[in-house]
PDB file of C-alpha atoms in Angstrom:
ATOM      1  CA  UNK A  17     103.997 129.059  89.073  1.00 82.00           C
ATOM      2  CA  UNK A  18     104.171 126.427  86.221  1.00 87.00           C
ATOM      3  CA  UNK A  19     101.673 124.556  84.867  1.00 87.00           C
ATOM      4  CA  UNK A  20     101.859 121.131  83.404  1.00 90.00           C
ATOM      5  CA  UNK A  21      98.494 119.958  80.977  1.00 88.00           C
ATOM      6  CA  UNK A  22      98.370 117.807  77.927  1.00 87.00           C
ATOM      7  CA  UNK A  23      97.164 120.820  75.615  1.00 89.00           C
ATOM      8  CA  UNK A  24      97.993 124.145  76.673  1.00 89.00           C
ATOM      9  CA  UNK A  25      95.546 125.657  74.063  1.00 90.00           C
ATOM     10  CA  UNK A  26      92.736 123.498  76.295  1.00 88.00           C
ATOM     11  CA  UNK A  27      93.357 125.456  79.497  1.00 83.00           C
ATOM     12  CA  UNK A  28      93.869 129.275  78.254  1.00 81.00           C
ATOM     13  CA  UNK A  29      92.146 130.490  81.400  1.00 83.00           C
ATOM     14  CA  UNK A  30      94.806 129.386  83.336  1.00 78.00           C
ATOM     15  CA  UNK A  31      97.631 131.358  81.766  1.00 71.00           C
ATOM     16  CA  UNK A  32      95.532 134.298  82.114  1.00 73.00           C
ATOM     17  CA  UNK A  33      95.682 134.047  86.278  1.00 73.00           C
ATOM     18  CA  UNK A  34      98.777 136.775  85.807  1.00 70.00           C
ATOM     19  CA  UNK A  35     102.020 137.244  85.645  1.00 76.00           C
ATOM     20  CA  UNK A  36     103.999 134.595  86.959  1.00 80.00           C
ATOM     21  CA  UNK A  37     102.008 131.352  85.624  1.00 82.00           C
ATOM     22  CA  UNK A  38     103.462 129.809  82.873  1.00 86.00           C
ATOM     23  CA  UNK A  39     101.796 127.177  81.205  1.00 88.00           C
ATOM     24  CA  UNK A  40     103.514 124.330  79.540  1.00 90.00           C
ATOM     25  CA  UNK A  41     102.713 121.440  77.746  1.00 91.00           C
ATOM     26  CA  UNK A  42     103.612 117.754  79.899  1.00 91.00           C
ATOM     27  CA  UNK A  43     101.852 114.573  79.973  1.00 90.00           C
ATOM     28  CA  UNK A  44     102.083 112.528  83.444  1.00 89.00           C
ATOM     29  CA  UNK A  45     101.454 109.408  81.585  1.00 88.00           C
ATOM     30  CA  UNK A  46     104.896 109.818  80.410  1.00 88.00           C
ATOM     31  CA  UNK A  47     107.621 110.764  83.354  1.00 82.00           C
ATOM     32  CA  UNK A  48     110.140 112.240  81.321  1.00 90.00           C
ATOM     33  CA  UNK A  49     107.327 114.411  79.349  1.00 90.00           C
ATOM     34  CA  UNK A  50     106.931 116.210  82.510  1.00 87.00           C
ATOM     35  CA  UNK A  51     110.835 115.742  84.227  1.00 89.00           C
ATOM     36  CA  UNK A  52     111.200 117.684  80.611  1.00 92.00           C
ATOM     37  CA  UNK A  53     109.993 120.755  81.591  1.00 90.00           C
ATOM     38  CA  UNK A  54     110.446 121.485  85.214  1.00 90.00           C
ATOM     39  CA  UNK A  55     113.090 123.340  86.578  1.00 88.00           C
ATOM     40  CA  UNK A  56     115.830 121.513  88.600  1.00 85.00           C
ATOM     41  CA  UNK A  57     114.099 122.830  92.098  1.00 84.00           C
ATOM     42  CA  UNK A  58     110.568 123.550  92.897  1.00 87.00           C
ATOM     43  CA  UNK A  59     108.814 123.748  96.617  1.00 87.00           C
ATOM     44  CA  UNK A  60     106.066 121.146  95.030  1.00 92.00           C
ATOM     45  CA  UNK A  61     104.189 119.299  93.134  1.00 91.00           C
ATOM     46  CA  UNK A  62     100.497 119.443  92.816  1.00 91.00           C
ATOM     47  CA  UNK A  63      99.133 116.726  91.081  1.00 90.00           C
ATOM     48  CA  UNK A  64      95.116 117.082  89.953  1.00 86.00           C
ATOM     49  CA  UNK A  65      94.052 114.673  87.482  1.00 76.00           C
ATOM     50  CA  UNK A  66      91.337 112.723  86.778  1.00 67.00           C
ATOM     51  CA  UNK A  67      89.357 110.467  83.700  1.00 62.00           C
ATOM     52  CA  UNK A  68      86.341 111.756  84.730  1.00 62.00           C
ATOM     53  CA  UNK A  69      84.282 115.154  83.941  1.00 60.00           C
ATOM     54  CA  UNK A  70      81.720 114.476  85.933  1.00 59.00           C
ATOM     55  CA  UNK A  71      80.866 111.274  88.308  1.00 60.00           C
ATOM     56  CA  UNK A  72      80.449 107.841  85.902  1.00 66.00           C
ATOM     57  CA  UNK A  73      77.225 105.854  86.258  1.00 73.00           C
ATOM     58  CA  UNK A  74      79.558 102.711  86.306  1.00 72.00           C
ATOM     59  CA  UNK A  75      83.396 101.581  87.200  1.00 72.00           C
ATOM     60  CA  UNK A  76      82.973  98.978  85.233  1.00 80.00           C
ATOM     61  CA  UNK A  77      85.980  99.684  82.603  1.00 77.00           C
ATOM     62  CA  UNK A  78      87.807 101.432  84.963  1.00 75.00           C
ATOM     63  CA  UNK A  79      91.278 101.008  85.145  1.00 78.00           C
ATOM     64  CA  UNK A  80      92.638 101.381  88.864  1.00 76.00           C
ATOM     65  CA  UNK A  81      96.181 100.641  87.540  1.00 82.00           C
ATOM     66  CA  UNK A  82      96.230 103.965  86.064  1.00 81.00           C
ATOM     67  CA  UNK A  83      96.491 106.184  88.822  1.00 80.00           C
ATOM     68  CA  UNK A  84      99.292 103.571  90.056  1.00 83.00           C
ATOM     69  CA  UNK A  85     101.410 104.354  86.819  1.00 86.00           C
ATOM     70  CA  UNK A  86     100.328 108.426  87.168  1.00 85.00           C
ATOM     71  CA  UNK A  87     101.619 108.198  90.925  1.00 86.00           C
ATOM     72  CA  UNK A  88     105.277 106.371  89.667  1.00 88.00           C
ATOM     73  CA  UNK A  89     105.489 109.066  86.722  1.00 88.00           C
ATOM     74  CA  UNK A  90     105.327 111.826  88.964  1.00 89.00           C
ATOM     75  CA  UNK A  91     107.539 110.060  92.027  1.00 89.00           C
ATOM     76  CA  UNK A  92     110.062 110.315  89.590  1.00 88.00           C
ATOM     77  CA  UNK A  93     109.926 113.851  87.946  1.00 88.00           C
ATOM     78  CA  UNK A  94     109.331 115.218  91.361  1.00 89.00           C
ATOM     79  CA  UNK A  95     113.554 114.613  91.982  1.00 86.00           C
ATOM     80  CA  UNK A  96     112.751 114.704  95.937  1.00 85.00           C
ATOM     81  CA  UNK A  97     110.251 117.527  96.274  1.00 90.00           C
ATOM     82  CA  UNK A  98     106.562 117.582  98.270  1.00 92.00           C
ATOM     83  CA  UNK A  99     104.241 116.215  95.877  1.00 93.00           C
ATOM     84  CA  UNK A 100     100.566 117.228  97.142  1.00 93.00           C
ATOM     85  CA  UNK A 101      98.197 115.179  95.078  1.00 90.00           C
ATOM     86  CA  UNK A 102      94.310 116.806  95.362  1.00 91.00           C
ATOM     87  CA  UNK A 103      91.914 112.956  94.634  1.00 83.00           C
ATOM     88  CA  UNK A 104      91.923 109.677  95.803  1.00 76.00           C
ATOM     89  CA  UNK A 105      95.429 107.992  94.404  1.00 69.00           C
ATOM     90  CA  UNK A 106      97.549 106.262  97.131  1.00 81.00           C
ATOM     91  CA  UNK A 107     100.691 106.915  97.764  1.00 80.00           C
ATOM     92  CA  UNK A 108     101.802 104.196 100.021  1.00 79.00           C
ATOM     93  CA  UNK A 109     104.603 102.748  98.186  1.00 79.00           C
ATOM     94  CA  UNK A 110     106.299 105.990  97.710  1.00 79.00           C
ATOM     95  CA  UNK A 111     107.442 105.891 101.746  1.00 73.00           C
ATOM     96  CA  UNK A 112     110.653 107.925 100.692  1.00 81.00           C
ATOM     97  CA  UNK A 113     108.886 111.353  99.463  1.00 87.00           C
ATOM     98  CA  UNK A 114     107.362 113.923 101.202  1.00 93.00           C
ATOM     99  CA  UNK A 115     103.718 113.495  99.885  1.00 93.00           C
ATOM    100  CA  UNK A 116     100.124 114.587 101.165  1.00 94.00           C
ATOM    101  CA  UNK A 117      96.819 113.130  99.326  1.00 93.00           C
ATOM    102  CA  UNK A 118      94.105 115.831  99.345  1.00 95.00           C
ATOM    103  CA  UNK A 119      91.146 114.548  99.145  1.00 91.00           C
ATOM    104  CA  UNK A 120      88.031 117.461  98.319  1.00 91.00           C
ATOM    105  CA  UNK A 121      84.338 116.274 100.042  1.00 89.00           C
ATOM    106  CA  UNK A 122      81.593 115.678  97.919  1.00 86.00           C
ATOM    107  CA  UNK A 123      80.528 118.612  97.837  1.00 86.00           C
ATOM    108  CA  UNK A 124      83.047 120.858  95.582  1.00 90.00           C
ATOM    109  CA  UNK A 125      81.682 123.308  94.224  1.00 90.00           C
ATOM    110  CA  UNK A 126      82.054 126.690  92.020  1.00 90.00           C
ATOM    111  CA  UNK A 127      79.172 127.907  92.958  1.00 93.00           C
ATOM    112  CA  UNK A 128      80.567 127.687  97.135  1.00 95.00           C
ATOM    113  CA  UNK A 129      81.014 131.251  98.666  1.00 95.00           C
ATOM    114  CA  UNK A 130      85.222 131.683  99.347  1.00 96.00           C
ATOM    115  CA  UNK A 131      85.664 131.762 103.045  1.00 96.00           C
ATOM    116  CA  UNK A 132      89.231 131.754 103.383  1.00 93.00           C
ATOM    117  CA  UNK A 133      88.772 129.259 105.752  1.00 94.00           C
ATOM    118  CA  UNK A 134      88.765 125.315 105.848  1.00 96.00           C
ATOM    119  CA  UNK A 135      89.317 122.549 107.883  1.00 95.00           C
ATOM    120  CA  UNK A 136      91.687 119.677 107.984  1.00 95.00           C
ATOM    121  CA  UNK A 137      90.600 115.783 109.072  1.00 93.00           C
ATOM    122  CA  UNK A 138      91.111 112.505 108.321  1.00 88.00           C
ATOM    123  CA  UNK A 139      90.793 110.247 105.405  1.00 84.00           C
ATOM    124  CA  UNK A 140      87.373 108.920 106.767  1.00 87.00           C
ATOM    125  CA  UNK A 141      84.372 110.583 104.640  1.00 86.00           C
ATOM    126  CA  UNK A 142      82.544 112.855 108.062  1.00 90.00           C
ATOM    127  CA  UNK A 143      79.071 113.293 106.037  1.00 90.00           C
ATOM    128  CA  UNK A 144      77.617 115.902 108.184  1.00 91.00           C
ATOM    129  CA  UNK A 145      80.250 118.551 107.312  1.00 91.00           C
ATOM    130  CA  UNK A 146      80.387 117.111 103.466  1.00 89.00           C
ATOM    131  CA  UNK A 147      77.232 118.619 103.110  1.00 91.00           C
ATOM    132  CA  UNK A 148      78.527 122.029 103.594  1.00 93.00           C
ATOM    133  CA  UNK A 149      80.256 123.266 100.005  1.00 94.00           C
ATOM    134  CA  UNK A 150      83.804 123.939  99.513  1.00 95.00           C
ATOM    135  CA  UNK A 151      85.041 126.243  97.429  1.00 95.00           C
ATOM    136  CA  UNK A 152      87.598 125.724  94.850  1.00 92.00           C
ATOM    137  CA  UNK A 153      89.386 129.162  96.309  1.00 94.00           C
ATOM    138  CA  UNK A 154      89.106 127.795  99.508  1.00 96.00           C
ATOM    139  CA  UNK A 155      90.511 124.052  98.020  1.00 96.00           C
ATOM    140  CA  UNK A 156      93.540 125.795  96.714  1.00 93.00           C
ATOM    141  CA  UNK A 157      94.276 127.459 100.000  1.00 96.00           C
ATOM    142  CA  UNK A 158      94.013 124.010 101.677  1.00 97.00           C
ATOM    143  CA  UNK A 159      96.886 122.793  99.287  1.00 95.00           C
ATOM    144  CA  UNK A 160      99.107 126.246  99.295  1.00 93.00           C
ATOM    145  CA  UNK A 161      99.175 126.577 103.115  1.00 96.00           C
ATOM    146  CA  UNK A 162     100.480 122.250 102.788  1.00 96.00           C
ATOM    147  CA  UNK A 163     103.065 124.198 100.533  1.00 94.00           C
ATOM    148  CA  UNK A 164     103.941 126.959 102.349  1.00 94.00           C
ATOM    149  CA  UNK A 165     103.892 125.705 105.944  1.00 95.00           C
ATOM    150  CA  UNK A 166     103.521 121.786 106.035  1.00 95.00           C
ATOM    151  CA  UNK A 167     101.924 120.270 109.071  1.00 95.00           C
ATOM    152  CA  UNK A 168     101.058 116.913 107.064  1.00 94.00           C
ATOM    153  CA  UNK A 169     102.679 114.122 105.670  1.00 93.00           C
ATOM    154  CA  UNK A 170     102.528 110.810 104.195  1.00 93.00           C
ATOM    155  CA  UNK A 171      98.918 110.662 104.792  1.00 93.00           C
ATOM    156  CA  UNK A 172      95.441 111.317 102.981  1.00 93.00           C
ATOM    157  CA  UNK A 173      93.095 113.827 104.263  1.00 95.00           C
ATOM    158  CA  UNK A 174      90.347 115.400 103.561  1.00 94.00           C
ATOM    159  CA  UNK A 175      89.461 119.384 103.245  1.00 95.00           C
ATOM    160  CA  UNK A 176      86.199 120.699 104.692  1.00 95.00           C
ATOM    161  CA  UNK A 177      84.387 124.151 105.121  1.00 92.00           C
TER     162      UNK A 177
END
């Protein structure tokens, strides 16, 4: 597994997962930054970035544009392969690629128990089972089963406990 971040030295922890991640230094507001250093074939792409730490108070100087230019950037270094993108960007205008939006409910959390287990619905926010926490584990097997064994495409959905 490779992973693409601005500073390496920022994101230690995730070099120590074990053998077999590699971390590398890429920046997706530059395409050929992160075309740089991937190999000529991967199975996908899994895209999860965001401006924010936490919620803002205000979107007042937010930029939506951004996300546009971050979704072109990575249309092109993914050279044809499933790009699964874990937020809110839309995809729409990439029609050609094999590409699932994965969006997390409200209620992320590292402090959720792993289940193993998750559910899969559509792109409208179901509040009743956004109250229940997801856990990050749980998040990431969401996204590798997409990987492993797609049964989505081209569409956004959302990932529930």
């Amino acid at each position: 597994m490779l992973g693409v971040v601005r500073d390496p030295a920022r994101h230690s922890a995730l070099a120590a997962l074990g053998e077999g991640v590699t971390v590398v230094a890429g920046d997706l507001t530059d395409s050929d930054s992160v075309t740089a250093v991937l190999p000529d074939e991967v199975a996908a792409l899994v895209n999860a970035v965001t401006p924010f730490t936490a919620p803002p108070e205000s979107f007042e100087n937010f930029d939506p544009d951004y996300y546009v230019r971050l979704v072109e950037n990575l249309a092109k270094a993914a050279r044809g392969s499933r790009v699964i993108e874990i937020g809110l960007a839309a995809w729409q205008e990439q029609a050609a690629m094999d590409w699932l939006v994965v969006t997390p409910p409200p209620g992320l959390s590292l402090e959720a128990p792993t289940t193993g287990e998750y559910r899969i619905a559509g792109d409208v926010l179901d509040s009743q089972a956004a109250a229940i926490p997801l856990s990050y584990a749980d998040l990431a097997t969401a996204v590798l089963d997409q990987i492993d064994q797609p049964t989505m495409s081209r569409q956004q959905v959302t990932v529930y406990r």
